[in-house]
Amino acid sequence: MNVSSVKGSMSISSSTSTWKAGDTISDQFPAGLRVLVVDDDPTCLMILEKMLIACLYKVTKCNRAETALSKLRENKNGYDIVLSDVHMPDMDGFKLLEHIGLEMDLPVIMMSADDGKQVVMKGVTHGACDYLIKPVRIEALKNIWQHVVRKRKNEWKEFEQSGSVEEGDRQPKQSDDADYSSSANEGNWKGSKRRKDEEEETDERDDTSTLKKPRVVWSVELHQQFVAAVNQLGIDKAVPKKILELMNVPGLTRENVASHLQKYRLYLRRLSGVSQHQSNLSTIISAQDPTFGSLSSLSGLDLQTLAATGQLPAQSLARLQAAGLGRATAKSAIPITLVDQRNIFSFENPKLRFGEGQQQHMTNKQQVNLLHGIPTTMEPKQLVSLRHAAQSVGNMNMQVPPHGPQSSQNNPLLMQMGQQQQQQQSRGQILVDSTINHAPRLSSMGQPILSNGMATNVSSRSGIPENIRAPGYSQTPSMLNFPMNHASELPGNCFPLGSTPGVSNLTSKGAFQEDVNSEIKGSGGFMPSYDVFNDLNQHKPQSWELQNVGIAFDSSQHSNSLQGNLDLTQSALGQQGFSSGQMNGHNRSAAVASKAMFSTGDVKELRSAQNVNQHLNNLLVDNTIRVKSERVCDTSPANIFPDHFGQDDLMSALLKQQESVASSENEFDFDGYSMNNIPV
Amino acid sequence: MESKHVHEQIAAMRQSFFNEEVLNENFSQLEQLEGKDNPNFVEEVFTMYLRDSIAFLETIEEAMKTIPIDSIKMDSILHQLKGSSASVGANKVLKEVNKTRQVLGKGNLERTKASILELRKEYDSFKAKLEPYFQLKQANSVAQEK
């Protein structure tokens, strides 16, 4: 195939296809489209094959996922699109979808006789570009070529811009690994990338690897800038050229950005894949009524914090929730997070609508990790700690429902919370959505977004292109408040830690931030690359911070040693002092969150610290609600939360925050409670 | 003429399937896929379908005998049956499959058993109707070629 680095698409993929080499888009297009169809049911397979042939496509059929994968691997550019059934005996259709997305990045259409919302949602979140309900009609098949064109178009854009088509953009996975092995992003990405390494694709590299350009080291700062740019543009619209422009880094080429973007996407996908499995968000979400989603965005954290402070009247909370709900409905992704949130926070306070809802959900639902993608195994524990914290703090009603070790879930919540605070729920939702959809691993996603949000100081969230991911950035400030209760929420996805640009307010939390930072770093298990975040944290609201958090969570997930994480995070937190303020809010929450996440049974202090971290994370994500709470935190001068946030500390921090926060962002209109009113 | 007569007979049979809702529009879709180069496409599909679905049904019936019943496995098989039945246009069979899944989901063992019996009956009836139809078609096309 003469395909240039572009994935076989444009035309040229030669091989046996009817397409002529060198044609960009054959005149016959979409005739000759090379389709691989996978279905274990022979009847359906036969019918589909017939239909596809009738559409003038070139069809290859398999009845097993493994066969399909090997076919794809041996002939990377041999196919344009894949149609796969969801229920297959040897491999789950979604898993196959993930593999294809990561290894070959081909458009995949899922099919199933099942038209339940959950399943469809799962397909969407796993990256399917379409979902067809059986019985599949030929009319539906006649249009599948659009997905190929769309994908190609996006790829071409990048290529053309960079001028070097051969860039490994196409196979970012493969070449990237080699290229970026040493850069800072190695930490997380590498991990995920490595996964890809194992893949056979290496042979594919011939095209791309030949063109290696001088290595660019993606430092944490650079990455943060990158993430911020991506968030701003929206993950779907983020094209290297624009990212490059936004980043405005001299000497950086479009190709550098393009390949980095590829890796990033894969990483996100990986996270989402992991988190999805773990948290089963999709199921939960689909089950959830969209309205809930909005609630979630409010994320229990926010509400809790509010509740915790006691200042927030139930009404306001309810309002927030309603607001959240209202907005959340917009996003499907949010529902996922909502669910998580609910699970995570069980509001004891009957007054809180949200809480109640959550409680119910929480108990019923799986522990949706708030931290989407972030292995927050700690959740349940953290929640517990949060709870404790809450209680001690001052009658905080926040109950943190024990989450299962689903870190991924947390993120969503965090996201939601953060989102809401900041922006209108829609925004938050976007974040959530993005996090959820794009890569449940919020860690990657969250970061950029969070940072954005944070930077603006919670209110700034609006500025953040949250759409994509940043669900929780700005929130962190509020998170700090929550940390006590929400700890669990913070973890994972919301990388509020890093990103808290907006957190500046939070910075006052200082202590938290440090924690957060340290967390990030501390998470020892986390990718080392995140150390850079500490620096970044201070100022880079970008998602990196979140990443750290995410990473931490990831680690926690893997190791599931909450304790260990805690320690790490704590130490990490301690180390980092969020000086930058941005991080403060976020970091704190992140730190707290992470701590919370990790603290499986730590002392309250730890927990609270963690919670804070988590909150930070969550905050980042949630922004909206959290922002409010965060504000409170923010305002208080740094070090409100020392590494070990004792309840008292948290309490005071919260109060302070509230006061300070009151003014800050939060578009939300927490009429009911303005932080300011909260008496310290 | 005999051929015309048979032709009409086939058409009448086919129409009756639609009237009775034994078949739905997906069947028509399959028919449209048939062409000169694959004149027996629909029949092939149906042969495959009947063969696979009987295997499914037998597996389900066996599964019902074990205690406790493996409802997850059963649901998975029913799901597959649903997909293939829907694809070929076996309307009534599809309805029974859906009903059975629902009842199974609720956990009512007795009703599930009854539903499976109904499903089996519907399947047998479907087979009994479609097979002669295809045979007639086949015979007719052969006759027409002569």
Tab-separated table of N, CA and C in Angstrom, chain A residues 39-44 46-48 50-52 54 85-89 112-115 134-139, chain B residues 25-26 29-30 32-34 37-38 41 44-45 48-52 56 76 79-80 82-84 86-88 101:
chain	number	residue	atom	x	y	z
A	39	ASP	N	-18.965	-10.986	13.089
A	39	ASP	CA	-20.201	-11.360	13.784
A	39	ASP	C	-20.172	-12.862	13.989
A	40	ASP	N	-20.502	-13.275	15.186
A	40	ASP	CA	-20.417	-14.704	15.428
A	40	ASP	C	-21.636	-15.455	14.879
A	41	ASP	N	-22.678	-14.749	14.592
A	41	ASP	CA	-23.862	-15.401	14.068
A	41	ASP	C	-23.733	-15.543	12.548
A	42	PRO	N	-23.699	-16.769	12.074
A	42	PRO	CA	-23.477	-16.942	10.637
A	42	PRO	C	-24.601	-16.385	9.760
A	43	THR	N	-25.805	-16.470	10.273
A	43	THR	CA	-26.919	-15.932	9.494
A	43	THR	C	-26.745	-14.435	9.282
A	44	CYS	N	-26.507	-13.759	10.385
A	44	CYS	CA	-26.331	-12.308	10.284
A	44	CYS	C	-25.130	-11.971	9.427
A	46	MET	N	-23.850	-13.591	7.039
A	46	MET	CA	-24.150	-13.807	5.633
A	46	MET	C	-24.992	-12.665	5.066
A	47	ILE	N	-25.971	-12.290	5.818
A	47	ILE	CA	-26.843	-11.212	5.355
A	47	ILE	C	-26.057	-9.910	5.222
A	48	LEU	N	-25.238	-9.648	6.205
A	48	LEU	CA	-24.464	-8.403	6.168
A	48	LEU	C	-23.520	-8.391	4.982
A	50	LYS	N	-23.843	-9.870	2.251
A	50	LYS	CA	-24.633	-9.656	1.049
A	50	LYS	C	-25.006	-8.191	0.886
A	51	MET	N	-25.410	-7.624	1.958
A	51	MET	CA	-25.826	-6.222	1.894
A	51	MET	C	-24.649	-5.338	1.533
A	52	LEU	N	-23.526	-5.636	2.130
A	52	LEU	CA	-22.351	-4.796	1.870
A	52	LEU	C	-21.890	-4.935	0.424
A	54	ALA	N	-23.865	-5.558	-1.939
A	54	ALA	CA	-24.858	-4.812	-2.707
A	54	ALA	C	-24.539	-3.323	-2.709
A	85	ASP	N	-20.061	-6.965	15.788
A	85	ASP	CA	-21.179	-7.254	16.666
A	85	ASP	C	-20.717	-7.021	18.106
A	86	VAL	N	-21.643	-6.775	18.960
A	86	VAL	CA	-21.272	-6.521	20.348
A	86	VAL	C	-21.074	-7.821	21.124
A	87	HIS	N	-22.018	-8.712	20.940
A	87	HIS	CA	-21.939	-9.955	21.708
A	87	HIS	C	-21.257	-11.051	20.931
A	88	MET	N	-20.087	-11.341	21.341
A	88	MET	CA	-19.370	-12.419	20.657
A	88	MET	C	-18.774	-13.338	21.706
A	89	PRO	N	-18.675	-14.578	21.376
A	89	PRO	CA	-18.220	-15.515	22.402
A	89	PRO	C	-16.755	-15.363	22.803
A	112	SER	N	-25.803	-4.528	17.167
A	112	SER	CA	-26.355	-5.431	18.164
A	112	SER	C	-27.855	-5.483	18.047
A	113	ALA	N	-28.404	-6.567	18.511
A	113	ALA	CA	-29.858	-6.656	18.539
A	113	ALA	C	-30.343	-5.893	19.761
A	114	ASP	N	-29.426	-5.597	20.606
A	114	ASP	CA	-29.744	-4.901	21.839
A	114	ASP	C	-29.760	-3.406	21.579
A	115	ASP	N	-30.856	-2.795	21.895
A	115	ASP	CA	-30.892	-1.353	21.677
A	115	ASP	C	-31.032	-0.593	22.985
A	134	LYS	N	-29.714	-4.237	15.235
A	134	LYS	CA	-30.142	-5.309	14.330
A	134	LYS	C	-31.654	-5.411	14.422
A	135	PRO	N	-32.287	-5.722	13.400
A	135	PRO	CA	-31.763	-6.089	12.098
A	135	PRO	C	-31.250	-4.872	11.330
A	136	VAL	N	-30.091	-5.026	10.803
A	136	VAL	CA	-29.466	-3.911	10.113
A	136	VAL	C	-30.066	-3.778	8.723
A	137	ARG	N	-30.401	-2.583	8.426
A	137	ARG	CA	-30.982	-2.369	7.110
A	137	ARG	C	-29.903	-1.928	6.137
A	138	ILE	N	-30.153	-2.252	4.930
A	138	ILE	CA	-29.126	-1.930	3.940
A	138	ILE	C	-28.933	-0.424	3.811
A	139	GLU	N	-29.963	0.316	4.063
A	139	GLU	CA	-29.836	1.771	3.960
A	139	GLU	C	-28.802	2.293	4.947
B	25	GLU	N	-40.925	-6.946	7.225
B	25	GLU	CA	-40.280	-6.305	6.071
B	25	GLU	C	-38.815	-6.669	5.887
B	26	ASN	N	-38.202	-7.182	6.910
B	26	ASN	CA	-36.803	-7.564	6.733
B	26	ASN	C	-36.673	-8.690	5.723
B	29	GLN	N	-36.353	-7.202	2.479
B	29	GLN	CA	-34.997	-6.694	2.275
B	29	GLN	C	-34.100	-7.800	1.757
B	30	LEU	N	-34.264	-8.960	2.340
B	30	LEU	CA	-33.440	-10.074	1.898
B	30	LEU	C	-33.750	-10.428	0.456
B	32	GLN	N	-34.639	-8.524	-1.770
B	32	GLN	CA	-34.037	-7.544	-2.659
B	32	GLN	C	-32.562	-7.822	-2.896
B	33	LEU	N	-31.985	-8.475	-1.952
B	33	LEU	CA	-30.566	-8.778	-2.107
B	33	LEU	C	-30.343	-9.913	-3.081
B	34	GLU	N	-31.387	-10.612	-3.322
B	34	GLU	CA	-31.270	-11.735	-4.221
B	34	GLU	C	-31.124	-11.206	-5.635
B	37	ASP	N	-27.128	-13.483	-9.834
B	37	ASP	CA	-25.959	-14.284	-9.472
B	37	ASP	C	-26.147	-15.046	-8.173
B	38	ASN	N	-27.157	-14.736	-7.461
B	38	ASN	CA	-27.412	-15.519	-6.255
B	38	ASN	C	-28.916	-15.697	-6.074
B	41	PHE	N	-30.354	-16.948	-2.645
B	41	PHE	CA	-29.801	-16.316	-1.456
B	41	PHE	C	-30.734	-16.424	-0.266
B	44	GLU	N	-30.877	-19.808	1.144
B	44	GLU	CA	-29.652	-20.172	1.860
B	44	GLU	C	-29.649	-19.564	3.246
B	45	VAL	N	-30.041	-18.332	3.275
B	45	VAL	CA	-30.070	-17.658	4.567
B	45	VAL	C	-31.023	-18.370	5.508
B	48	MET	N	-29.730	-21.610	6.822
B	48	MET	CA	-28.747	-21.368	7.871
B	48	MET	C	-29.455	-20.958	9.169
B	49	TYR	N	-30.393	-20.110	9.016
B	49	TYR	CA	-31.106	-19.623	10.183
B	49	TYR	C	-31.827	-20.754	10.905
B	50	LEU	N	-32.514	-21.568	10.157
B	50	LEU	CA	-33.267	-22.650	10.774
B	50	LEU	C	-32.333	-23.627	11.475
B	51	ARG	N	-31.226	-23.814	10.856
B	51	ARG	CA	-30.281	-24.753	11.442
B	51	ARG	C	-29.703	-24.213	12.743
B	52	ASP	N	-29.309	-22.967	12.712
B	52	ASP	CA	-28.728	-22.376	13.916
B	52	ASP	C	-29.746	-22.200	15.025
B	56	PHE	N	-29.934	-23.402	18.945
B	56	PHE	CA	-30.121	-22.492	20.070
B	56	PHE	C	-31.251	-22.982	20.965
B	76	SER	N	-27.987	-14.900	26.898
B	76	SER	CA	-27.041	-14.657	25.813
B	76	SER	C	-27.480	-15.386	24.546
B	79	HIS	N	-30.419	-13.727	23.130
B	79	HIS	CA	-30.007	-12.486	22.458
B	79	HIS	C	-29.554	-12.781	21.042
B	80	GLN	N	-28.808	-13.832	20.914
B	80	GLN	CA	-28.338	-14.196	19.578
B	80	GLN	C	-29.505	-14.568	18.687
B	82	LYS	N	-32.409	-13.583	18.953
B	82	LYS	CA	-33.141	-12.373	18.644
B	82	LYS	C	-32.527	-11.687	17.428
B	83	GLY	N	-31.221	-11.587	17.445
B	83	GLY	CA	-30.532	-10.926	16.341
B	83	GLY	C	-30.767	-11.612	15.010
B	84	SER	N	-30.627	-12.915	15.024
B	84	SER	CA	-30.783	-13.599	13.745
B	84	SER	C	-32.233	-13.627	13.293
B	86	ALA	N	-34.449	-11.438	13.877
B	86	ALA	CA	-34.779	-10.102	13.392
B	86	ALA	C	-34.203	-9.887	12.000
B	87	SER	N	-33.017	-10.382	11.804
B	87	SER	CA	-32.374	-10.172	10.510
B	87	SER	C	-33.075	-10.896	9.382
B	88	VAL	N	-33.628	-12.049	9.649
B	88	VAL	CA	-34.292	-12.769	8.561
B	88	VAL	C	-35.745	-12.359	8.425
B	101	ARG	N	-37.273	-13.536	26.914
B	101	ARG	CA	-36.181	-12.815	27.581
B	101	ARG	C	-36.703	-11.997	28.732
